[in-house]
XYZ file of C-alpha atoms in Angstrom:
556
model
C 9.293 -2.465 -7.162
C 6.879 -4.907 -8.769
C 7.267 -8.565 -7.869
C 5.428 -11.845 -8.350
C 4.673 -11.986 -4.641
C 0.863 -12.400 -4.691
C 0.536 -10.581 -1.383
C 2.781 -7.642 -2.318
C -0.107 -5.290 -1.757
C -0.086 -1.982 0.118
C 2.878 -0.273 1.784
C 4.176 -1.295 5.161
C 3.544 1.195 7.936
C 6.295 2.235 10.285
C 4.086 2.031 13.383
C 6.295 1.716 16.436
C 5.642 -0.281 19.586
C 7.253 2.032 22.127
C 4.191 3.472 23.847
C 3.837 4.246 27.530
C 2.357 1.203 29.254
C 0.839 3.443 31.921
C -1.549 4.799 29.331
C -2.937 1.329 28.684
C -4.342 1.042 32.206
C -5.806 4.503 32.629
C -9.368 3.184 32.335
C -11.178 -0.043 33.015
C -13.106 0.299 29.792
C -10.200 -0.367 27.454
C -12.219 -0.411 24.286
C -13.814 2.938 25.067
C -10.357 4.346 25.760
C -9.134 3.016 22.434
C -11.974 4.682 20.533
C -11.512 7.958 22.407
C -7.829 7.913 21.557
C -8.471 7.614 17.826
C -11.203 10.243 17.891
C -9.032 12.616 19.904
C -6.263 12.200 17.339
C -8.713 12.843 14.516
C -9.942 15.935 16.348
C -6.415 17.280 16.818
C -5.730 16.676 13.169
C -8.839 18.633 12.215
C -7.433 21.680 14.010
C -4.461 21.819 11.632
C -5.618 24.281 8.972
C -2.207 25.211 7.550
C -2.878 23.496 4.208
C -6.088 23.802 2.228
C -7.422 25.680 5.215
C -10.643 26.930 3.729
C -11.701 23.540 2.456
C -10.807 21.764 5.690
C -12.475 24.436 7.828
C -15.872 23.121 6.787
C -15.257 19.863 8.626
C -13.269 21.049 11.642
C -16.475 21.450 13.639
C -17.776 18.008 12.654
C -16.885 15.490 15.335
C -17.293 11.742 15.341
C -18.079 10.125 18.680
C -18.521 6.366 18.620
C -19.719 4.597 21.746
C -19.418 0.872 22.313
C -23.131 0.507 21.565
C -22.771 2.534 18.381
C -19.922 0.326 17.198
C -21.948 -2.810 17.943
C -24.985 -1.510 16.064
C -22.999 -0.435 13.020
C -21.106 -3.728 12.638
C -24.466 -5.540 12.499
C -24.783 -4.168 8.964
C -21.399 -5.594 7.924
C -20.954 -9.120 6.511
C -19.238 -10.338 9.702
C -21.157 -8.915 12.697
C -19.600 -11.472 15.048
C -16.054 -10.444 14.100
C -16.020 -6.642 14.511
C -12.883 -4.644 13.693
C -10.869 -3.041 16.484
C -12.182 0.332 15.349
C -14.766 1.375 12.766
C -14.517 5.042 11.916
C -16.965 7.461 10.260
C -17.740 5.136 7.352
C -20.523 2.769 6.359
C -20.961 -0.054 3.877
C -22.914 0.896 0.770
C -24.454 -2.158 -0.917
C -25.690 -0.384 -4.047
C -22.456 0.754 -5.692
C -21.964 0.232 -9.424
C -18.556 -1.401 -8.922
C -16.709 -3.656 -6.501
C -19.385 -6.330 -6.532
C -21.969 -3.654 -5.737
C -20.647 -2.914 -2.273
C -17.953 -0.828 -0.620
C -17.202 1.685 2.120
C -18.295 5.306 1.760
C -17.646 8.296 4.021
C -20.401 9.009 6.577
C -19.254 12.635 6.857
C -16.657 14.953 5.389
C -13.223 13.550 6.226
C -9.999 15.568 6.197
C -6.687 13.877 5.326
C -5.293 11.612 8.021
C -8.664 10.473 9.398
C -8.479 6.960 10.801
C -11.372 4.994 9.300
C -10.600 1.358 10.164
C -8.324 -0.733 12.396
C -8.502 -4.498 12.108
C -6.600 -7.647 12.953
C -6.324 -10.364 10.284
C -8.498 -13.442 10.248
C -5.465 -15.367 8.986
C -2.233 -13.924 10.342
C 0.420 -14.097 7.639
C 1.166 -16.864 5.185
C 3.383 -19.938 5.014
C 7.008 -19.592 3.968
C 6.290 -21.833 0.970
C 3.735 -19.327 -0.354
C 5.630 -16.063 0.029
C 7.399 -14.964 -3.127
C 5.407 -17.362 -5.296
C 2.346 -16.885 -7.433
C -0.756 -17.505 -5.324
C -1.751 -21.159 -5.334
C -3.246 -23.935 -3.256
C -0.364 -23.657 -0.784
C -2.279 -20.735 0.754
C -5.429 -22.861 1.132
C -3.370 -25.628 2.694
C -1.961 -23.127 5.189
C -5.441 -21.827 5.946
C -6.890 -25.297 6.564
C -4.063 -26.044 8.999
C -4.697 -23.067 11.286
C -6.423 -23.688 14.593
C -9.571 -21.759 13.675
C -9.884 -23.263 10.174
C -13.624 -23.880 10.526
C -14.235 -20.238 11.402
C -12.039 -19.102 8.520
C -14.011 -21.204 6.034
C -17.272 -19.813 7.401
C -16.047 -16.212 7.078
C -14.718 -16.812 3.565
C -18.288 -17.467 2.462
C -18.928 -13.705 2.282
C -15.728 -12.766 0.448
C -15.867 -12.105 -3.279
C -16.656 -14.302 -5.138
C -19.294 -15.320 -2.604
C -20.256 -18.991 -2.381
C -23.887 -18.288 -3.284
C -22.790 -16.414 -6.397
C -20.424 -19.186 -7.527
C -23.058 -21.869 -6.967
C -25.612 -19.788 -8.905
C -23.273 -19.198 -11.858
C -22.405 -22.873 -12.246
C -26.035 -23.908 -11.756
C -26.977 -21.692 -14.699
C -24.218 -23.200 -16.827
C -25.141 -26.768 -15.894
C -28.746 -26.026 -16.888
C -27.583 -24.970 -20.334
C -27.635 -21.224 -19.765
C -24.987 -18.656 -19.007
C -24.335 -16.006 -16.370
C -26.072 -12.687 -16.937
C -22.972 -10.850 -15.694
C -19.918 -11.051 -18.016
C -17.663 -10.222 -15.056
C -18.820 -13.397 -13.304
C -17.685 -15.398 -16.301
C -14.257 -13.747 -16.244
C -13.646 -13.757 -12.482
C -15.216 -17.123 -11.690
C -15.688 -19.505 -14.621
C -12.681 -18.596 -16.745
C -10.396 -18.144 -13.729
C -11.275 -21.568 -12.305
C -10.911 -23.161 -15.719
C -7.434 -21.699 -16.213
C -6.320 -22.974 -12.804
C -7.595 -26.503 -13.374
C -5.699 -26.944 -16.639
C -2.668 -27.896 -14.544
C -2.614 -31.629 -13.707
C -0.641 -31.131 -10.484
C -3.140 -28.465 -9.429
C -6.044 -30.892 -9.825
C -4.182 -33.535 -7.848
C -3.410 -31.139 -4.999
C -7.007 -29.946 -5.087
C -8.287 -33.456 -4.427
C -5.775 -33.880 -1.601
C -7.118 -30.750 0.092
C -10.700 -31.977 -0.285
C -9.695 -35.223 1.459
C -7.815 -33.328 4.190
C -10.840 -31.107 4.894
C -13.039 -34.197 5.106
C -10.600 -35.814 7.538
C -10.563 -32.748 9.817
C -14.325 -32.338 9.469
C -13.904 -28.832 8.018
C -17.078 -28.184 6.070
C -19.304 -25.469 4.647
C -21.463 -23.448 7.078
C -24.497 -25.531 6.056
C -22.695 -28.728 7.059
C -21.999 -29.977 3.535
C -18.523 -31.274 2.688
C -16.054 -28.994 0.941
C -15.965 -29.822 -2.758
C -13.161 -29.118 -5.212
C -15.231 -26.181 -6.446
C -15.479 -24.839 -2.878
C -11.693 -25.069 -2.482
C -11.265 -23.368 -5.840
C -13.633 -20.581 -4.830
C -11.750 -20.035 -1.579
C -8.521 -19.759 -3.564
C -10.084 -17.028 -5.693
C -11.358 -15.307 -2.543
C -7.813 -15.222 -1.158
C -6.401 -14.104 -4.490
C -8.891 -11.276 -4.805
C -8.854 -10.208 -1.135
C -5.574 -11.291 0.458
C -2.955 -8.865 1.732
C 0.741 -9.395 2.287
C 0.239 -9.427 6.068
C -2.685 -11.860 5.985
C -6.379 -12.132 5.263
C -8.490 -9.231 6.581
C -12.268 -9.354 6.381
C -13.371 -5.737 6.728
C -10.472 -4.414 4.660
C -11.782 -6.520 1.791
C -14.697 -4.070 1.557
C -12.390 -1.342 0.220
C -12.578 -1.084 -3.551
C -9.627 -0.461 -5.847
C -8.969 2.914 -7.464
C -6.093 4.227 -9.546
C -6.213 7.470 -7.566
C -7.126 6.137 -4.098
C -8.128 8.408 -1.236
C -6.945 6.054 1.539
C -3.765 4.247 2.475
C -3.301 1.022 4.436
C -0.636 0.705 7.126
C 0.452 -2.301 9.112
C 2.925 -2.465 12.029
C 6.515 -3.477 11.472
C 6.889 -5.181 14.875
C 10.618 -4.520 14.696
C 10.876 -2.339 17.771
C 13.281 -3.784 20.354
C 10.759 -2.785 23.036
C 8.056 -4.897 21.411
C 7.194 -7.990 23.436
C 4.009 -8.998 21.622
C 2.924 -9.337 18.009
C 0.104 -7.020 16.910
C -0.567 -7.648 13.251
C -3.478 -5.238 12.916
C -3.739 -2.865 9.953
C -5.162 0.640 9.830
C -6.606 2.721 7.019
C -6.365 6.505 6.863
C -7.522 9.059 4.341
C -4.764 10.759 2.357
C -6.846 13.712 1.191
C -10.163 15.437 1.810
C -13.061 13.014 1.244
C -16.609 14.317 0.861
C -19.559 12.757 2.655
C -20.919 9.888 0.553
C -17.723 9.511 -1.472
C -16.440 5.913 -1.817
C -13.306 5.112 0.188
C -10.698 3.378 -1.946
C -7.270 1.758 -1.823
C -4.802 0.719 -4.493
C -4.310 -3.027 -4.614
C -0.608 -2.935 -5.503
C 2.497 -2.203 -3.450
C 4.025 1.192 -4.307
C 1.384 1.827 -7.004
C 2.650 5.351 -7.547
C 5.982 4.010 -8.800
C 4.759 1.319 -11.220
C 4.066 1.940 -14.907
C 0.538 1.721 -16.232
C 1.317 -1.312 -18.418
C 2.716 -3.253 -15.452
C -0.133 -2.277 -13.144
C -2.659 -3.347 -15.748
C -0.997 -6.740 -16.254
C -0.579 -7.515 -12.544
C -4.081 -6.388 -11.571
C -5.558 -8.536 -14.337
C -3.441 -11.538 -13.384
C -4.109 -11.343 -9.638
C -7.547 -9.725 -9.407
C -9.105 -10.231 -12.838
C -10.179 -6.668 -13.440
C -8.882 -4.408 -16.153
C -7.841 -0.809 -15.524
C -7.947 -0.312 -19.287
C -6.027 2.056 -21.501
C -6.151 5.768 -22.163
C -9.952 6.050 -22.139
C -10.094 4.996 -18.497
C -7.567 7.667 -17.543
C -9.174 10.560 -19.413
C -11.311 11.505 -16.354
C -8.000 12.269 -14.599
C -6.979 14.698 -17.343
C -8.149 17.783 -15.447
C -7.696 16.384 -11.947
C -5.616 18.456 -9.505
C -3.578 15.266 -8.983
C -1.698 14.696 -12.216
C -2.383 10.984 -12.610
C -2.817 11.188 -16.386
C 0.286 13.330 -16.819
C 2.440 10.833 -14.902
C 1.754 8.109 -17.501
C 2.665 9.999 -20.670
C 5.667 8.925 -22.742
C 6.715 11.514 -25.286
C 3.437 13.348 -24.745
C 1.357 10.263 -25.554
C -0.405 7.701 -23.413
C 1.680 4.511 -23.651
C 0.516 1.221 -25.177
C -0.779 -1.062 -22.467
C -0.983 -4.836 -22.295
C -2.560 -7.327 -19.890
C -0.231 -10.167 -20.845
C 3.487 -10.857 -20.990
C 3.739 -10.485 -24.762
C 6.179 -7.589 -24.423
C 8.840 -9.557 -22.574
C 9.962 -11.463 -25.690
C 9.730 -8.559 -28.105
C 12.911 -7.384 -29.790
C 11.941 -3.811 -28.987
C 9.882 -3.793 -25.729
C 8.227 -0.595 -24.524
C 10.429 2.037 -22.914
C 8.774 1.610 -19.533
C 9.482 -2.155 -19.556
C 13.201 -1.554 -20.122
C 13.349 1.037 -17.353
C 11.520 -1.209 -14.885
C 13.832 -4.126 -15.625
C 16.862 -1.903 -15.004
C 15.326 -0.635 -11.767
C 14.644 -4.177 -10.575
C 18.299 -5.118 -11.068
C 19.666 -1.971 -9.428
C 17.289 -2.242 -6.466
C 18.471 -5.807 -5.912
C 22.048 -4.526 -5.832
C 21.089 -1.921 -3.247
C 19.450 -4.566 -1.057
C 22.642 -6.643 -1.159
C 24.751 -3.659 -0.159
C 22.368 -2.690 2.633
C 22.543 -6.231 3.991
C 26.343 -6.178 3.807
C 26.663 -2.918 5.718
C 24.052 -4.020 8.243
C 26.109 -7.137 9.009
C 28.846 -4.815 10.364
C 31.569 -5.553 7.858
C 35.137 -4.940 8.974
C 37.183 -1.890 8.065
C 39.159 -3.932 5.548
C 35.970 -4.716 3.630
C 34.538 -1.194 3.600
C 36.700 -0.064 0.680
C 35.449 -2.782 -1.650
C 31.820 -2.209 -0.666
C 32.334 1.531 -0.996
C 33.502 1.060 -4.581
C 30.419 -1.017 -5.358
C 28.099 1.522 -3.746
C 29.791 4.427 -5.528
C 29.495 2.614 -8.862
C 25.812 1.951 -8.143
C 25.200 5.636 -7.391
C 26.725 6.670 -10.716
C 24.792 3.974 -12.571
C 21.488 5.118 -11.099
C 22.367 8.674 -12.085
C 22.946 7.499 -15.654
C 19.622 5.661 -15.598
C 17.854 8.855 -14.532
C 19.421 10.795 -17.410
C 18.614 8.069 -19.960
C 15.056 7.662 -18.641
C 14.362 11.384 -18.783
C 15.452 11.405 -22.412
C 13.486 8.293 -23.351
C 10.289 9.239 -21.523
C 10.401 12.930 -22.429
C 8.346 13.582 -19.307
C 10.031 14.929 -16.181
C 7.040 13.880 -14.067
C 6.673 10.309 -15.306
C 5.820 7.843 -12.566
C 8.981 5.775 -13.169
C 11.258 8.785 -12.743
C 10.000 9.052 -9.180
C 11.109 5.494 -8.591
C 14.497 6.199 -10.212
C 15.088 9.243 -8.040
C 13.945 7.528 -4.853
C 16.466 4.767 -5.572
C 19.169 7.386 -6.102
C 18.380 9.026 -2.757
C 18.597 5.656 -0.998
C 21.990 4.882 -2.537
C 23.413 8.289 -1.603
C 22.102 7.877 1.942
C 23.793 4.456 2.108
C 27.119 5.983 1.100
C 26.941 8.945 3.445
C 25.863 6.905 6.462
C 28.275 3.979 6.052
C 31.335 5.331 4.273
C 31.967 8.671 5.977
C 35.493 7.569 7.001
C 36.403 7.011 3.355
C 34.685 9.967 1.720
C 36.609 13.212 1.450
C 34.840 16.466 2.242
C 34.694 17.274 -1.472
C 33.200 13.880 -2.303
C 30.567 14.266 0.398
C 29.569 17.673 -0.950
C 29.352 16.376 -4.521
C 27.192 13.490 -3.347
C 24.880 15.882 -1.536
C 24.639 18.082 -4.631
C 23.510 15.099 -6.689
C 21.180 14.124 -3.834
C 19.469 17.532 -3.969
C 19.261 17.380 -7.759
C 17.163 14.227 -7.355
C 15.096 15.168 -4.319
C 13.913 18.586 -5.538
C 12.200 17.332 -8.744
C 10.987 14.224 -6.914
C 9.171 16.399 -4.403
C 7.596 18.449 -7.176
C 6.381 15.314 -8.996
C 5.010 13.708 -5.837
C 3.091 16.826 -4.866
C 1.548 17.007 -8.335
C 0.548 13.348 -8.306
C -0.205 12.590 -4.633
C -1.326 15.941 -3.275
C 0.116 17.794 -0.289
C -0.885 15.410 2.497
C 0.373 11.989 1.428
C 2.958 10.254 3.691
C 5.273 9.707 0.703
C 5.511 13.482 0.384
C 6.463 13.815 4.067
C 9.476 11.563 3.572
C 10.665 13.598 0.596
C 10.172 16.854 2.481
C 12.403 15.390 5.178
C 15.085 14.435 2.643
C 14.999 17.902 1.074
C 15.230 19.581 4.479
C 18.205 17.440 5.558
C 19.978 18.058 2.258
C 19.558 21.831 2.530
C 20.757 21.776 6.141
C 23.904 19.896 5.185
C 24.728 22.233 2.313
C 24.049 25.357 4.374
C 26.598 24.078 6.890
C 29.302 22.875 4.501
C 28.868 24.485 1.071
C 26.284 27.295 0.993
C 27.640 28.743 -2.258
C 27.228 25.404 -4.024
C 23.671 25.250 -2.713
C 22.745 28.645 -4.160
C 24.513 27.745 -7.411
C 21.953 24.994 -7.978
C 19.473 27.780 -8.835
C 16.403 26.033 -7.447
C 13.264 28.156 -7.667
C 13.069 30.516 -4.701
C 16.503 29.453 -3.384
C 18.990 31.937 -4.825
C 19.935 33.588 -1.520
C 20.946 32.193 1.851
C 17.817 33.607 3.424
C 15.622 31.926 0.830
C 17.451 28.619 1.279
C 16.981 28.830 5.028
C 13.281 29.605 4.633
C 12.868 26.648 2.274
C 14.556 24.332 4.765
C 12.210 25.541 7.518
C 9.184 25.117 5.249
C 10.143 21.553 4.288
C 10.779 20.597 7.910
C 7.453 22.111 8.988
C 5.548 20.342 6.222
C 7.170 17.025 7.110
C 6.130 17.447 10.740
C 2.616 18.545 9.767
C 2.035 15.529 7.535
C 3.454 13.140 10.126
C 0.923 14.463 12.631
C -1.799 13.284 10.251
C -0.541 9.701 10.518
C 0.432 9.137 14.180
C 2.475 6.006 14.795
C 1.711 5.298 18.443
C -2.099 5.457 18.616
C -2.846 2.192 16.740
C -0.374 0.255 18.905
C -2.168 1.397 22.052
C -5.524 0.471 20.539
C -4.329 -3.033 19.710
C -2.957 -3.528 23.218
C -6.008 -2.116 24.972
C -8.442 -4.118 22.863
C -6.543 -7.312 23.642
C -6.489 -6.611 27.364
C -10.148 -5.629 27.570
C -11.527 -8.780 25.939
């Protein structure tokens, strides 16, 4: 779901905190143990050749051993050598790329899916309550200047895009009567700052922050006082590089891509066994990456469930780069991952806009209408989930059941209407529709079992399977076979088949899914889905990063 939350970037990992404390103390060299743990996990993952075996076989014999000295030497080539990440995997920073400000991570060797390439704690841990849910503004700078290590933060921000030297150079050229030689500098620096300063209240708050920095003696690394332009530049640096869970330095070196080969996880810290807060993040490859290939992330939350028009508008608004229209997506036309196909509406690439001009149109684009409906229905689901989580009494269950049942039918109607309007069974928004449907059905089955009759439960599960089977097919086409989103859907499909095999096997076979017309075939499909779910989950272990964070803390 798209929101105006400026830090709604990247999915949240489900990393748990329930590791064996005995493992933490098995060696006096905690950092070495942490590295060995990651590399051992990567090695185990390389031995899994069940999918794309021939292609992965080429890199199963390639190991990556990183000593403490090796880590220290490699971080010297990064912008922040004195603030190394918890773990730097088989990657290096290339400073001669044609995009991303000319720099970005590339693979140092062939990397199979699931390879851990970076683990890092944030420089600024989280954001103020006033900032969350609002468009990024000076509130984030105010929060940053109030943290204990504000001087260090300001010093580190110097190297984030747009870098202070670049901003000073651009404005020096303008003040001397010239103009920047790079049009992107004009867009991302000059025009962006100008648009921000049009607001009178913004200018007033800007001056207040300059005075506050002067009072606390927070200055530039060269000792000069922070100017309004410096504050403005830092705001752009946070806008262009900030994550929902905070400001990470080394993660800012990942460039954006519409078909990224990495995914970013962060811990939930919701485990009842958790006694400390570890707000590190980790990056893992989601498919095979060749040596020398740039490592990329998508800068939006749930990017695979957001329409192209919305992604283009939000990325322009928050990051000031344009993912363009159809021409930019033509290279994906023959890609094994059907990125281009997932955008088509009625067989055509949809019109795309960077602004909000469509919201007041009498006849907005089809995708805009669908996304608005999804936003409303997802809000309803969140309300129901909160109600059931609060342990409502038996007398209230009936009324909430009626609301949940009505929501399930409404989402089903939205799926039917969207399929007709989009004329594309693999459109990216249909995946979001079907995922919402699965969540609503799960809510009903897990919270209203005492109300549902056996027949109603079976009918719900039939509709559940009718959503999960095409969702799995679409996700595999778009994400590949090794993405964590696919693992979740494999799990849902497996559980649905299990339930129907136990309670209504004839109804299951009557669905006429490909390769599932006999009981034996249905059973084999359930086993396959369960095995694939387990295989993919092994690529993204949940406990290893927690141990690394703990060990690194204790070994400092």
